[in-house]
Amino acid sequence: MQALTPGPRTPARPIALVNARLIDPASGLDALGGVLIADGIVADLGPHIAAGTAGNAEIVDCGGRVLAPGFVDMMVFAGEPGHEHRETLATASRAAAAGGVTTIVCMPDTEPVIDDVALVDFIRRRARDTALVNVHPMAAMTKGLMGEEMAEIGLLRDAGAIAFGNGKTSLASAKVMRNVLAYAKDFGALIVHHLEDPTLAKDGVMNEGEVATRLGLRGIPSAAETIILERDIRLVELTGGRYHAGQISCRASLDIVRAAKQRGLPVTCGVSINHLTLNENDIGPYRTFFKMKPPLRSEDDRRAMVEGVASGDIDVIVSAHDPRGAEGKRRPFAEAADGAAGLETLLGAALRLYHNGDVPLPRLLQALTANPARLLGLESGRLARGAPADLVLIDLDAPWVVEPERLCSKSKNTPFDAARLQGRALLTLVAGRLVYIYAAEPGR
Amino acid sequence: MSIAAEAPTVSFSHRHLLGIEGLSRGEIVALLDLSEEAAKLSRQIAKKRDDLRGRTLINLFFEASTRTQSSFELAGKRLGADVMNMSIPTSSVQKGETLIDTAVTLNAMRPDILVVRHHAAGAVELLAQKVDCSVINAGDGSHEHPTQALLDALTIRRHKGRIEGLIVAICGDILHSRVARSNILLLNALGARVRVIAPSTLLASGIERLGVEVYSSMWEGLADADIVMMLRLQRERMTSSLVPSQREYFHFFGLDFEKLARAKPDALVMHPGPMNRGVEIDSNVADDARSVIREQVEMGVAVRMAVLQALARHLPN
């Protein structure tokens, strides 16, 4: 392992990662073996790739640890352009690499909004020049995210927009939503929607219920989410457009998605790592790092999210990485910014579900790799011959304590501040290039 | 003889008073006992003590208030403190930023006690984390207003001799009311039976989990009540489709003699003020013999003196 040094160029020599527990959720593979990387792709893999058989390749002994496809994170706010004080593509990508994330989809709610071909192009160029991991822009589905005029979905898609969303707002107009879904269908474009009825959620700052009442905070009922979800599914039925609910947060939404899938509709959904591991009680005495959209819900809702991942009804886990500085968070709760940094803690927090026995490891990894890659039409997210060598070597058991000041992200608003996590990325490779190597500090 | 030595010993170990939540029954009773003494003192010609001599009390009000602010001012002055009033009315979105900045600035002026009112729930607690002095919550958003609940309890106790076992009906805009929240917590801690009466649009979700009986009819909810506590209805509730009109609200939820007749004959009528006569309360009911609204104001000064005294014991010398 020490033989490898992080560097921007594709190594000239092939690399063989040997003696690893290979897990490929896409094919169901879970076996000891090795992966041979050449020219940035997986040239070969299997039990026959071992130290003695790898020819002139540089050998990395994985010590029996898990080697999996790198994670594909469908929801990252990367700050560029316009919010570089919170995060840049460079810093977000470093955080991603440290978390085992090899592909990020950055959100369109930037300044200016990513609703123009030139902006998509800008993101791709900036990512090419500054980012360590693959970056794909999600473009706005309406101009300026205003929810009124459709964005140039066809041109944006040709320019490289991987999906279309509306930032942290739901389209209020069913008609615009219908048109977007119908039009996007012609281009095979994926629509990723935020679920929050703007009138029901107005003034709300956390989950509605006893906790909000005790804190004297206005609540957002689950119905704000389910109303939009139900409506959207009716529109999917009407149009046949590919629809992905970006984040669901409550049990009722899971039931709705499950029913839609049973009816054979092209509907999928995601959940954030926060809604899988935290609940409204974590807000405690007005802790603003736990303020997010959708809001953290009840423990029963959290349990439902975990069940949804375990059953496969929830397709994707996202970090919902949303870096915020002190100026946004050091405020009274109702006035504080929404969002939590999450790229670097994604794996450690997700492994809580595995260590608890709630979700089997392959299923957990599937929601982080193969499923999002499939939805986005990416070649990555799997361990297979010819696939990009986007890989993560995972120590499932390594204990660590989250120290915000040590995070790569520019903003330190992690709800896992001082949390004890078990499991972390040891090596992260993007197209065969080492972008992260975990260096335990002496004495730690 | 030192005047300070007369005060009963209070077991009150908190540095701040941020809410009723977190106070024990014993601490509440101790504060009420201390308030009785202050009430006696306030009825004397010589009202002045020197518990807070040399101390600086700053009234920091981010939300306009006449009675709470003047009540704290008077309480501080009767205890010998130097009192400064700062009103920072804000309507912009940038208010949170100035909150921390203001706290840091004020802290540098080395006050001993800050009395804070803010329109955002939790803001007073946030501010308390940033200063070195004692902080009293004079109302934070829809969260808590602890001195109001204490003065209400004191008023009740002076008339009924007890809190335990009394049926207290809190009526009106429960959703937005910090007074309701603090009263529910305090009255429950002292063993009262608390009811809330409001249209469903003005009830907070999960309120029954706070240990109250919930009614949407005044006729039912007021039955056999010992205490009828009315809440102020802000006019903007009408424009935000929470209630249709003033006259409809008054018809169903305004306290008039007909509805009051459902309560016990010796029931007390209370209101934290300022009243909207003809909206939540009939003008004649407000001025009726059963109304203790003016006494609530008097007890307000006494309770605030008691709170200042209790906190002053823990101020560094």
XYZ file of N, CA and C in Angstrom, chain A residues 208-218 285-286 327 330-335, chain B residues 93 95-96 99-100 119-122 125-126 142-143 175-176 181 204-205 209-210:
120
model
N -43.158 18.614 12.303
C -44.290 18.997 13.138
C -44.559 17.910 14.161
N -44.871 18.318 15.374
C -45.182 17.336 16.401
C -44.769 17.827 17.776
N -44.731 16.896 18.699
C -44.500 17.258 20.092
C -43.182 18.006 20.299
N -42.134 17.543 19.628
C -40.825 18.170 19.864
C -40.857 19.633 19.423
N -41.425 19.878 18.238
C -41.528 21.257 17.748
C -42.393 22.085 18.691
N -43.461 21.493 19.172
C -44.355 22.217 20.075
C -43.637 22.594 21.362
N -42.870 21.670 21.896
C -42.117 21.970 23.118
C -41.093 23.080 22.888
N -40.477 23.061 21.716
C -39.454 24.067 21.430
C -40.066 25.386 20.968
N -41.379 25.387 20.745
C -42.018 26.604 20.260
C -41.645 26.913 18.827
N -41.331 25.876 18.040
C -40.952 26.071 16.638
C -42.088 25.618 15.732
N -42.243 26.321 14.600
C -43.289 25.928 13.652
C -42.886 24.629 12.968
N -31.498 21.160 22.303
C -31.721 22.582 22.574
C -31.361 23.454 21.360
N -32.135 23.357 20.324
C -32.003 24.248 19.161
C -30.658 24.101 18.445
N -21.901 31.861 9.597
C -22.851 32.960 9.377
C -24.250 32.426 9.099
N -24.898 29.986 13.053
C -24.885 30.549 14.408
C -25.984 31.580 14.550
N -27.192 31.107 14.478
C -28.372 31.956 14.532
C -29.445 31.238 15.333
N -30.456 31.991 15.710
C -31.614 31.310 16.294
C -32.130 30.267 15.300
N -32.626 29.152 15.814
C -32.955 28.001 14.965
C -33.814 28.372 13.762
N -34.866 29.144 14.002
C -35.802 29.447 12.915
C -35.135 30.261 11.813
N -34.082 30.974 12.157
C -33.434 31.842 11.184
C -32.174 31.218 10.604
N -34.306 40.218 7.719
C -33.918 38.815 7.804
C -32.562 38.681 8.490
N -31.554 39.543 11.275
C -31.578 39.716 12.721
C -30.677 38.749 13.493
N -30.592 37.498 13.027
C -29.795 36.519 13.763
C -28.349 36.932 13.893
N -27.851 39.312 16.567
C -28.066 38.757 17.902
C -26.738 38.391 18.555
N -25.940 37.591 17.858
C -24.644 37.187 18.420
C -23.742 38.409 18.573
N -37.869 37.527 19.152
C -38.988 36.936 18.401
C -38.729 35.487 17.980
N -37.495 34.995 18.147
C -37.186 33.630 17.698
C -37.039 32.690 18.884
N -37.712 31.555 18.817
C -37.597 30.547 19.865
C -36.141 30.099 19.984
N -35.652 30.009 21.202
C -34.282 29.548 21.421
C -33.246 30.648 21.354
N -31.596 31.465 24.732
C -30.653 30.421 25.125
C -29.346 30.558 24.348
N -29.474 30.838 23.049
C -28.291 31.033 22.211
C -27.458 32.190 22.740
N -42.308 31.557 20.222
C -43.453 30.825 20.762
C -43.003 29.818 21.806
N -41.816 30.003 22.343
C -41.239 28.989 23.219
C -41.649 29.176 24.678
N -51.168 27.888 19.697
C -50.112 27.625 18.717
C -48.965 28.616 18.823
N -49.286 29.897 18.915
C -48.246 30.918 18.882
C -47.828 31.392 20.266
N -47.224 27.821 26.789
C -46.239 26.760 27.026
C -45.663 26.820 28.432
N -51.282 23.634 18.886
C -49.986 23.129 18.448
C -50.051 21.609 18.369
N -49.416 21.069 17.330
C -49.416 19.625 17.114
C -48.782 18.898 18.295
N -49.464 15.807 24.413
C -48.314 15.114 25.011
C -47.661 15.953 26.107
N -48.041 17.212 26.204
C -47.518 18.051 27.279
C -48.358 17.916 28.548
